[in-house]
PDB file of C-alpha atoms in Angstrom:
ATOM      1  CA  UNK A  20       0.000   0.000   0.000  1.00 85.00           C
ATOM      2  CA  UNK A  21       1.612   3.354  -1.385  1.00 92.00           C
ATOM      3  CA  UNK A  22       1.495   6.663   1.112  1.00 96.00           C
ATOM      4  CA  UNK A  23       2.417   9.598   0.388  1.00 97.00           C
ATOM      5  CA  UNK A  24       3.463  12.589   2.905  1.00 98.00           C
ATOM      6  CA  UNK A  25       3.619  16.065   2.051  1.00 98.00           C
ATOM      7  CA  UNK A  26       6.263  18.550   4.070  1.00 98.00           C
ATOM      8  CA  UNK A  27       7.192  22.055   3.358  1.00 97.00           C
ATOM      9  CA  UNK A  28       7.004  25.879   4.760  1.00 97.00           C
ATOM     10  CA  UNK A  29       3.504  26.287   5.748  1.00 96.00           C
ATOM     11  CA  UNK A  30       4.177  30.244   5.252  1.00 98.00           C
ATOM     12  CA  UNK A  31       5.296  31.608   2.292  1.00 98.00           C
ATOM     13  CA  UNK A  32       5.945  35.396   1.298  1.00 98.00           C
ATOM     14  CA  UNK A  33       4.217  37.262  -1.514  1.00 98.00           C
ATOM     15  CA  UNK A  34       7.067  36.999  -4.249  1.00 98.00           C
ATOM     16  CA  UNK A  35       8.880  33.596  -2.814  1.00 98.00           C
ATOM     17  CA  UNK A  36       8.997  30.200  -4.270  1.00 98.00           C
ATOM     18  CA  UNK A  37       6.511  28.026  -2.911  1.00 98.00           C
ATOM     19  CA  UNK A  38       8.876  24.739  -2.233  1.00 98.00           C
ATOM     20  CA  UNK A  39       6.587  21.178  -1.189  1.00 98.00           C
ATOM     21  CA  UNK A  40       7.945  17.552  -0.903  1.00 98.00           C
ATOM     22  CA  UNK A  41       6.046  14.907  -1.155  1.00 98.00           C
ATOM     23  CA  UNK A  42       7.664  11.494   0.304  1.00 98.00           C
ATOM     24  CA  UNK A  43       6.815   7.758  -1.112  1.00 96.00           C
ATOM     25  CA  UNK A  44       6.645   4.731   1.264  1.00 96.00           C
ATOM     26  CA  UNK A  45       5.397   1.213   0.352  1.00 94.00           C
ATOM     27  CA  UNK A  46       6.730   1.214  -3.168  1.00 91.00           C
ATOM     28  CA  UNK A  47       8.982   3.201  -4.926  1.00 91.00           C
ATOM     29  CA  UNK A  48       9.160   6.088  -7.052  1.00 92.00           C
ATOM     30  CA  UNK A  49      10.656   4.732  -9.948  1.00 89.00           C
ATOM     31  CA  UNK A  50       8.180   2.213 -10.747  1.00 85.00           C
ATOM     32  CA  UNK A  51       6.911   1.930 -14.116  1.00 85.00           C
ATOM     33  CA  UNK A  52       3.801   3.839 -15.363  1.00 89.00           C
ATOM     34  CA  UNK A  53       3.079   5.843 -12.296  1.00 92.00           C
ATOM     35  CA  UNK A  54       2.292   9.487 -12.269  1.00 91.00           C
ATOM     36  CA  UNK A  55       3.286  11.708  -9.421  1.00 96.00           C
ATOM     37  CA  UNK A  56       0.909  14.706  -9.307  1.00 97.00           C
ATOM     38  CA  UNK A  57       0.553  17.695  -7.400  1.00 98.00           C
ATOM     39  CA  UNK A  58      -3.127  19.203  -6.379  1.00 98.00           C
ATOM     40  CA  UNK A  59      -4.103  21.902  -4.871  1.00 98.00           C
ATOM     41  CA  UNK A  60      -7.281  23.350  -3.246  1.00 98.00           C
ATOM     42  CA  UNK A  61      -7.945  27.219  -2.310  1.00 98.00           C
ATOM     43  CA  UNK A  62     -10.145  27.215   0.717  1.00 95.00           C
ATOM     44  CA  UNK A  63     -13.486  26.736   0.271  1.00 94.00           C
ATOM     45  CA  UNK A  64     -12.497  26.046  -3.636  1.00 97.00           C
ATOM     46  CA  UNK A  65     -12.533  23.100  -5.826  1.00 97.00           C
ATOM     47  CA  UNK A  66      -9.651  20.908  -6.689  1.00 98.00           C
ATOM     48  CA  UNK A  67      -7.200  22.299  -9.348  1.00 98.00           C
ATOM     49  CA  UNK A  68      -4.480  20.168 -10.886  1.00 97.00           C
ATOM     50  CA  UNK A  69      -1.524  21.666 -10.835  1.00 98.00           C
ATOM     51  CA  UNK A  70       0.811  19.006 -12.857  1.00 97.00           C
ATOM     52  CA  UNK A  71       2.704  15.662 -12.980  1.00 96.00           C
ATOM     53  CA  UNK A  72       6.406  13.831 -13.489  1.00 95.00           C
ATOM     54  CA  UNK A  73       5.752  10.473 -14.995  1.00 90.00           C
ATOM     55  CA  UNK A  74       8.055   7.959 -14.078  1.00 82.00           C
ATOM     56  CA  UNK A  75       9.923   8.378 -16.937  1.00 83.00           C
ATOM     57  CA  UNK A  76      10.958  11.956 -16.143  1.00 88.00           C
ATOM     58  CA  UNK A  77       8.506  13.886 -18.442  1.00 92.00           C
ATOM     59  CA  UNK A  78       6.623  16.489 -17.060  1.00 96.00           C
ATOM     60  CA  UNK A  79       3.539  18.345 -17.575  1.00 95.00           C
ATOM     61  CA  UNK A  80       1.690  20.856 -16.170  1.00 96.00           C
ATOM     62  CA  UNK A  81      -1.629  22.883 -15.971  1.00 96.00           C
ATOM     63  CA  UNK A  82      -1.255  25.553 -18.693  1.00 94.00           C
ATOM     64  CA  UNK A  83      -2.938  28.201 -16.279  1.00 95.00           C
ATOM     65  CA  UNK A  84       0.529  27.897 -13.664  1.00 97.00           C
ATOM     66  CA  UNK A  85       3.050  26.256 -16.081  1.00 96.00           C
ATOM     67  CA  UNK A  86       5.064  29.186 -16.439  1.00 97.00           C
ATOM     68  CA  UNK A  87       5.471  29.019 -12.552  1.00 98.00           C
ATOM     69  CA  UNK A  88       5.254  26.073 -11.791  1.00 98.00           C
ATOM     70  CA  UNK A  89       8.070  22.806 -11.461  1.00 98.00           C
ATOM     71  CA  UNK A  90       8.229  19.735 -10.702  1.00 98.00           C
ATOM     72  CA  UNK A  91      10.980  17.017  -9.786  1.00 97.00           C
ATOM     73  CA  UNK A  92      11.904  13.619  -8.842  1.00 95.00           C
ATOM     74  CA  UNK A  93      14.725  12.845  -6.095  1.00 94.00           C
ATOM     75  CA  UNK A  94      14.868   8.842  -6.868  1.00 93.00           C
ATOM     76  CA  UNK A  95      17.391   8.551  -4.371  1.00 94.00           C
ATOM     77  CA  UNK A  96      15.126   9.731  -1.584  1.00 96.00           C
ATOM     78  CA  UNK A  97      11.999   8.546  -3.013  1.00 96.00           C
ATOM     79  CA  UNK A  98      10.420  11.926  -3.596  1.00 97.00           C
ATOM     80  CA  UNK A  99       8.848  14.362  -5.352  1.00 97.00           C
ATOM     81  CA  UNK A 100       8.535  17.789  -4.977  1.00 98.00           C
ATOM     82  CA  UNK A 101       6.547  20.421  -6.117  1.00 98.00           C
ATOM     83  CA  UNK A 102       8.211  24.257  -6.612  1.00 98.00           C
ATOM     84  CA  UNK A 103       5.972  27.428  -7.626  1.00 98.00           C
ATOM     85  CA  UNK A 104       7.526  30.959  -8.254  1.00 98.00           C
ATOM     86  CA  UNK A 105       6.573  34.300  -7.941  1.00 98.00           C
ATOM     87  CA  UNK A 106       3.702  32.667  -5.487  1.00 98.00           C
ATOM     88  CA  UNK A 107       0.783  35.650  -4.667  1.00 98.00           C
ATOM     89  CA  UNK A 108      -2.156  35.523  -1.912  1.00 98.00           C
ATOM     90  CA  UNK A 109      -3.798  33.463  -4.978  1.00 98.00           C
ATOM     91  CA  UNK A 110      -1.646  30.483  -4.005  1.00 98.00           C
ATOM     92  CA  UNK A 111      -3.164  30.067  -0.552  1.00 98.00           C
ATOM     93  CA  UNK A 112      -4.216  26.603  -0.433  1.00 98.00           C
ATOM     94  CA  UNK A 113      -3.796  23.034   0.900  1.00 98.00           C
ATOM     95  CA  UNK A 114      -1.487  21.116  -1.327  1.00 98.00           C
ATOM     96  CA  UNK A 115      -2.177  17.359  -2.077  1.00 98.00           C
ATOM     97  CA  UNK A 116       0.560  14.964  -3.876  1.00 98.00           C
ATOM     98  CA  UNK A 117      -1.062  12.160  -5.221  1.00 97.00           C
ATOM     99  CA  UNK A 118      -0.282   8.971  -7.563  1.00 96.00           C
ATOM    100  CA  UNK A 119      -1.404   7.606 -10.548  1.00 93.00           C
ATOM    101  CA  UNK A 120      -0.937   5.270 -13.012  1.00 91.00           C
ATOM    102  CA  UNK A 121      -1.166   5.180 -17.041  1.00 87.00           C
ATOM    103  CA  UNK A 122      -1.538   1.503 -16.823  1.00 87.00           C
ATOM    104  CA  UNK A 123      -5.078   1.356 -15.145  1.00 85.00           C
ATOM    105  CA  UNK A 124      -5.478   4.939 -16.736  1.00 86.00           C
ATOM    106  CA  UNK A 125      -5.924   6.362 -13.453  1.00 89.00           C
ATOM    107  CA  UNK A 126      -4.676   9.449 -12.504  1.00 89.00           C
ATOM    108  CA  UNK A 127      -4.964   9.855  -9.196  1.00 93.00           C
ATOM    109  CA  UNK A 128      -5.077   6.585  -7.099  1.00 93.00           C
ATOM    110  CA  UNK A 129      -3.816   7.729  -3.824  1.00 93.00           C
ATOM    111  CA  UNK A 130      -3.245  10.757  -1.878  1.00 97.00           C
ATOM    112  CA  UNK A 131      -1.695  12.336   0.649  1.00 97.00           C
ATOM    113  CA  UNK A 132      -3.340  13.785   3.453  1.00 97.00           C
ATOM    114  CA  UNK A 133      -2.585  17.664   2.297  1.00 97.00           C
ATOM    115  CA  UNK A 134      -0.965  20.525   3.912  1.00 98.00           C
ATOM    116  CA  UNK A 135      -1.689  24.005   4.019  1.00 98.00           C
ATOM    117  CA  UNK A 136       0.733  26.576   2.025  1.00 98.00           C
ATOM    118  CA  UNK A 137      -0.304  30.371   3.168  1.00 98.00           C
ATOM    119  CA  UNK A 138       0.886  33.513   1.191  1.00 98.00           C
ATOM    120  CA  UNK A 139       1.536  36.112   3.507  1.00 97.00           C
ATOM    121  CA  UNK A 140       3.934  38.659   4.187  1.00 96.00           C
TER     122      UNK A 140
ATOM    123  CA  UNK B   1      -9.187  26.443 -22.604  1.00 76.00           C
ATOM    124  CA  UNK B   2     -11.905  23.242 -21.635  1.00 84.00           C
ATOM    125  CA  UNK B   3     -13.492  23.563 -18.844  1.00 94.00           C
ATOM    126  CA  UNK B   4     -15.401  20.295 -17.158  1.00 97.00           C
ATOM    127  CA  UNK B   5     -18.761  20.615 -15.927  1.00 98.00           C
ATOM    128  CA  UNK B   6     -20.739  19.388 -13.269  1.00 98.00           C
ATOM    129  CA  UNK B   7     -23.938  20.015 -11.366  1.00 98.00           C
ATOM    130  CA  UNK B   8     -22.952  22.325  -8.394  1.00 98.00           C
ATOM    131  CA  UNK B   9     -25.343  20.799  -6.201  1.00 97.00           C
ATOM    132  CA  UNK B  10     -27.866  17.663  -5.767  1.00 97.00           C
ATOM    133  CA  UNK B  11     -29.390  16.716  -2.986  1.00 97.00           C
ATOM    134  CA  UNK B  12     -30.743  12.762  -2.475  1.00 97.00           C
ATOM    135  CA  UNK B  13     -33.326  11.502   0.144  1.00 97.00           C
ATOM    136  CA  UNK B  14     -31.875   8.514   2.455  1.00 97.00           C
ATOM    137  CA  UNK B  15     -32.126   5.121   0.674  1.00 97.00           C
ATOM    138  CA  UNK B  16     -32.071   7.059  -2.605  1.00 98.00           C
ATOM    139  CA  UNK B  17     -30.983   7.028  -5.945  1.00 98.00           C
ATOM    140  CA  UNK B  18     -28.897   9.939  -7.505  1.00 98.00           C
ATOM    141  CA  UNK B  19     -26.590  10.429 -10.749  1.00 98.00           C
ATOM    142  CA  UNK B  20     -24.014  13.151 -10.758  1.00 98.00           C
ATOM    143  CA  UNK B  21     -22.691  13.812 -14.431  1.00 98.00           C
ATOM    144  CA  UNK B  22     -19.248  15.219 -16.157  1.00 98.00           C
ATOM    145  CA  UNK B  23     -19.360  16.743 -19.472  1.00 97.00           C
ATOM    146  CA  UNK B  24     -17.649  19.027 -21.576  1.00 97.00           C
ATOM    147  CA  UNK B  25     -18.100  22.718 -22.190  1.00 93.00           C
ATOM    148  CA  UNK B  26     -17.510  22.086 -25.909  1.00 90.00           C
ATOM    149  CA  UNK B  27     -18.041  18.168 -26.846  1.00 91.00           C
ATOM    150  CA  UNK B  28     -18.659  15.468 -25.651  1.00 96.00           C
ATOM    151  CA  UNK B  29     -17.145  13.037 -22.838  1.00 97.00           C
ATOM    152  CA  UNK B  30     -16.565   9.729 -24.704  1.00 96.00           C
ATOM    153  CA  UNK B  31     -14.597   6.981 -22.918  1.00 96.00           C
ATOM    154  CA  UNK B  32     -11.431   8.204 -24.095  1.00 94.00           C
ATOM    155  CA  UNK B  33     -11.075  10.376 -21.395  1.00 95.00           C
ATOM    156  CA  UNK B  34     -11.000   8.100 -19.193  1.00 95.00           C
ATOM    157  CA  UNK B  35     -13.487   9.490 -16.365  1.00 97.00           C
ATOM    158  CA  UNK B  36     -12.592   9.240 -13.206  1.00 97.00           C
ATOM    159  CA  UNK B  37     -14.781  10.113  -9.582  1.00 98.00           C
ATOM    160  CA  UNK B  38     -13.336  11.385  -6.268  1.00 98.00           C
ATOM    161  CA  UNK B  39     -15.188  12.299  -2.713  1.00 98.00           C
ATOM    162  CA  UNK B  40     -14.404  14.672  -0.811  1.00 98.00           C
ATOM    163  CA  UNK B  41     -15.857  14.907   2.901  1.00 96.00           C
ATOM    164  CA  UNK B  42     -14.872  18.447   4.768  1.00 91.00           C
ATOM    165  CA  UNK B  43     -11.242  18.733   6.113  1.00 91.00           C
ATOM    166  CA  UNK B  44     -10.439  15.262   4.204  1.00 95.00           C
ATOM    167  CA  UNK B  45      -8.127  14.130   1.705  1.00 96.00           C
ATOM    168  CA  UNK B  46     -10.425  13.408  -1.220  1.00 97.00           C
ATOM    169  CA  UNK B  47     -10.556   9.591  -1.818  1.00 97.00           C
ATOM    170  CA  UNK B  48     -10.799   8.040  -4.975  1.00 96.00           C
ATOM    171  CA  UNK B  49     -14.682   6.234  -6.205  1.00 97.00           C
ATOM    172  CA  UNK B  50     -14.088   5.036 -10.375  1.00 97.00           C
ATOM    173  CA  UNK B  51     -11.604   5.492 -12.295  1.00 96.00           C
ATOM    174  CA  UNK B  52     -11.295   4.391 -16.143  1.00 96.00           C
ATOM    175  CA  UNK B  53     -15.459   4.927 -16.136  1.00 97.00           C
ATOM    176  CA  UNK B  54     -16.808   2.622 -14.464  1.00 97.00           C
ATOM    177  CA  UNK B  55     -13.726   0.198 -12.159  1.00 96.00           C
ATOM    178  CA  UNK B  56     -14.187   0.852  -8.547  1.00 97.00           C
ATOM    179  CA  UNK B  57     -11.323   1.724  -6.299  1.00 95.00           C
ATOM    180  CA  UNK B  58     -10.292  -0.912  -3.745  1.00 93.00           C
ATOM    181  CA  UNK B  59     -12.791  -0.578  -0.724  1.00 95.00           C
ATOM    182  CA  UNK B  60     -14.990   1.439  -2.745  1.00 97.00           C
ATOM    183  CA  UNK B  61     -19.145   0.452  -1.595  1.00 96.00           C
ATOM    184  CA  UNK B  62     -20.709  -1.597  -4.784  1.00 96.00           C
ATOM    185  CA  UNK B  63     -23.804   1.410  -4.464  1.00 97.00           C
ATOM    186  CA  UNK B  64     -21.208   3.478  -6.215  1.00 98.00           C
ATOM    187  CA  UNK B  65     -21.285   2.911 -10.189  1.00 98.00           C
ATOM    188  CA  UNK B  66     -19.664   4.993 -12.812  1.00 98.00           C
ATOM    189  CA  UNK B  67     -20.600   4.776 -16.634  1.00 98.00           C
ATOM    190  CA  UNK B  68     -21.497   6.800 -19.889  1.00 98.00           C
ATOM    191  CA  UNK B  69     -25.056   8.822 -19.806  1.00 97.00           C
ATOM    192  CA  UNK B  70     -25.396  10.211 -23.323  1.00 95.00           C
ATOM    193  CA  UNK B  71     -22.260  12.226 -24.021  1.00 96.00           C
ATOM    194  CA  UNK B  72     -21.169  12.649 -20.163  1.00 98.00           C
ATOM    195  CA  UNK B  73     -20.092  10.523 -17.756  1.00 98.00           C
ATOM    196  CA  UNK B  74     -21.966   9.557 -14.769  1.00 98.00           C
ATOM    197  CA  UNK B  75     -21.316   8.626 -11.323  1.00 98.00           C
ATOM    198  CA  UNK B  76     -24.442   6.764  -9.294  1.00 98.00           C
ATOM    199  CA  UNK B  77     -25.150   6.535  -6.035  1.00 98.00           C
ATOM    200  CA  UNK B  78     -27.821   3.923  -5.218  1.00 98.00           C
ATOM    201  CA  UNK B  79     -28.926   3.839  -1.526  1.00 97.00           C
ATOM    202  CA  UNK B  80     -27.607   6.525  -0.458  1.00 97.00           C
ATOM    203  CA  UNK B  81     -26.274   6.593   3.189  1.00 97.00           C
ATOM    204  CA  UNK B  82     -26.007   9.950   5.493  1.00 96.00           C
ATOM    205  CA  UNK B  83     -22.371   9.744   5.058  1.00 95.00           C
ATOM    206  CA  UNK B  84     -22.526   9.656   1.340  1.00 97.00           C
ATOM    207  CA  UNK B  85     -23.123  13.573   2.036  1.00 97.00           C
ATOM    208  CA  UNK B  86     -19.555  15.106   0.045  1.00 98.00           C
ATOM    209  CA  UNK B  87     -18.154  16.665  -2.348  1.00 98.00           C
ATOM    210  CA  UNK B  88     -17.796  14.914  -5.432  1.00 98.00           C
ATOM    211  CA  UNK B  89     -15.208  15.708  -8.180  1.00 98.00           C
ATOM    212  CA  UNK B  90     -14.692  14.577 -11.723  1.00 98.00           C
ATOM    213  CA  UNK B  91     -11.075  14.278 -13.447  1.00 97.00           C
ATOM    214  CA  UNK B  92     -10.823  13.830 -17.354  1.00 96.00           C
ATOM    215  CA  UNK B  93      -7.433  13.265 -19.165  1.00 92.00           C
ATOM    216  CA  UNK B  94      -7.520  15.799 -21.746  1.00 90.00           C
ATOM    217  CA  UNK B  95      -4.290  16.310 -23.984  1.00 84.00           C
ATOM    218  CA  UNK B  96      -1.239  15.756 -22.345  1.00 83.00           C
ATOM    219  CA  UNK B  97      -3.366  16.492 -18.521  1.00 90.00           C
ATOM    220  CA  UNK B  98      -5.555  16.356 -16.186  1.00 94.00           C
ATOM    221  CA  UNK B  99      -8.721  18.441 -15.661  1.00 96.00           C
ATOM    222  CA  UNK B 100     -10.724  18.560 -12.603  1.00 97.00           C
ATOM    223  CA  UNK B 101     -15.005  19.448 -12.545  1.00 98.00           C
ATOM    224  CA  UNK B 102     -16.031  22.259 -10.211  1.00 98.00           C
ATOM    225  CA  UNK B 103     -16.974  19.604  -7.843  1.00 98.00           C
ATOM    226  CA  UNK B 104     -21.091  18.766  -7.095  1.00 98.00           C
ATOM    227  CA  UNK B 105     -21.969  19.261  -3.601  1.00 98.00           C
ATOM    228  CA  UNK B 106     -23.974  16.511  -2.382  1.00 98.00           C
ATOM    229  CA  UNK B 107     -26.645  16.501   0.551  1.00 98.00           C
ATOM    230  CA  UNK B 108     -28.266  13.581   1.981  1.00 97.00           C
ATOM    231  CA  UNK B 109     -31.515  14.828   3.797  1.00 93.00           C
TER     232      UNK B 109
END
């Protein structure tokens, strides 16, 4: 059974790079097919997806925050992790990593539990 | 840019049946986008229902059915339970991505 655990600043100032990792346990990150996604959720908002790294290294990203937005493997560490520039009070939200895989064409199997990044100077 | 719709609310009497649907602002959802269901209870992690359609998620209650209702997708709920009360979010694989409904808020009363 795969978990996932977020960690990261839960403040962040107006400006900054938003930094999240997200930590794999129960099977590892460089299995084949899997998607690692990031998620996020502005309070009282729906669910926006924010991008993926595939297992093969390729990434890709909501066009709304790609220009912002990257995303990274650490196979050594089994992790992911999630960076977003130039972050604004429009970034406040809880931040999920999640997995998926292209070979049940499911993109988001599991989740973590979230944590909450706030904008703020 | 495509935008995925769904009902913003429903609401479903105890022991009820209700279908939630996902379609497309322009178009329609065909199989190929491999529709996919999600709950969402207040303060949770959302937890994955269908994905691929209609396949349940491990653990996932057999009064939850996906499938194809004209040119959306649908999620069922048949017999519904107080704690079926959520938020319920549609994913589509469109291009390259993933795009996520505006969520239906469910009530159970």
């Amino acid at each position: 059974q795969v978990q996932l655990q977020e960690s990261g600043p839960g403040l962040v100032k107006p400006s900054q790079t938003l930094s999240l990792t997200c930590s794999v346990s129960g099977g590892s990150i460089s299995t084949g097919g899997y998607y690692w996604n990031w998620i996020r959720q502005r309070p009282g908002e729906g669910l926006e997806w924010v991008g993926y790294i595939f297992y093969s290294g390729s990434t890709y990203y909501n066009p709304s925050l790609k220009s912002r937005v990257t995303i990274s493997v650490d196979t050594s560490k089994n992790q992911f992790s999630l960076k977003l520039s130039s972050v604004t009070a429009a970034d406040t939200a809880f931040y999920y990593c999640a997995g998926g895989s292209s070979v049940t064409a499911i993109p988001i199997a599991f989740w973590g539990q979230g944590t909450l990044v706030t904008v703020s100077s | 840019q495509t935008v995925v719709t769904q009902e913003p609310s429903f609401s479903v009497s105890p022991g009820g049946t209700v279908t939630l649907t996902c379609g497309l602002s322009s178009g329609s959802v065909s199989t190929t986008y491999f529709p996919s269901w999600y709950q969402q209870t207040p303060g949770q992690a959302p937890r994955t229902l269908i994905y691929n359609t209609n396949i349940r998620s491990s653990g996932v209650p057999d009064r939850f059915s996906g499938s194809m209702l004209g040119n959306k997708a649908a999620l069922t709920i048949t017999g519904a339970q107080a704690d079926d009360e959520s938020d319920y979010y549609c994913v589509l694989y469109i291009g390259s991505g993933v795009v996520f409904g505006g969520g239906t808020k469910l009530t159970v009363l």
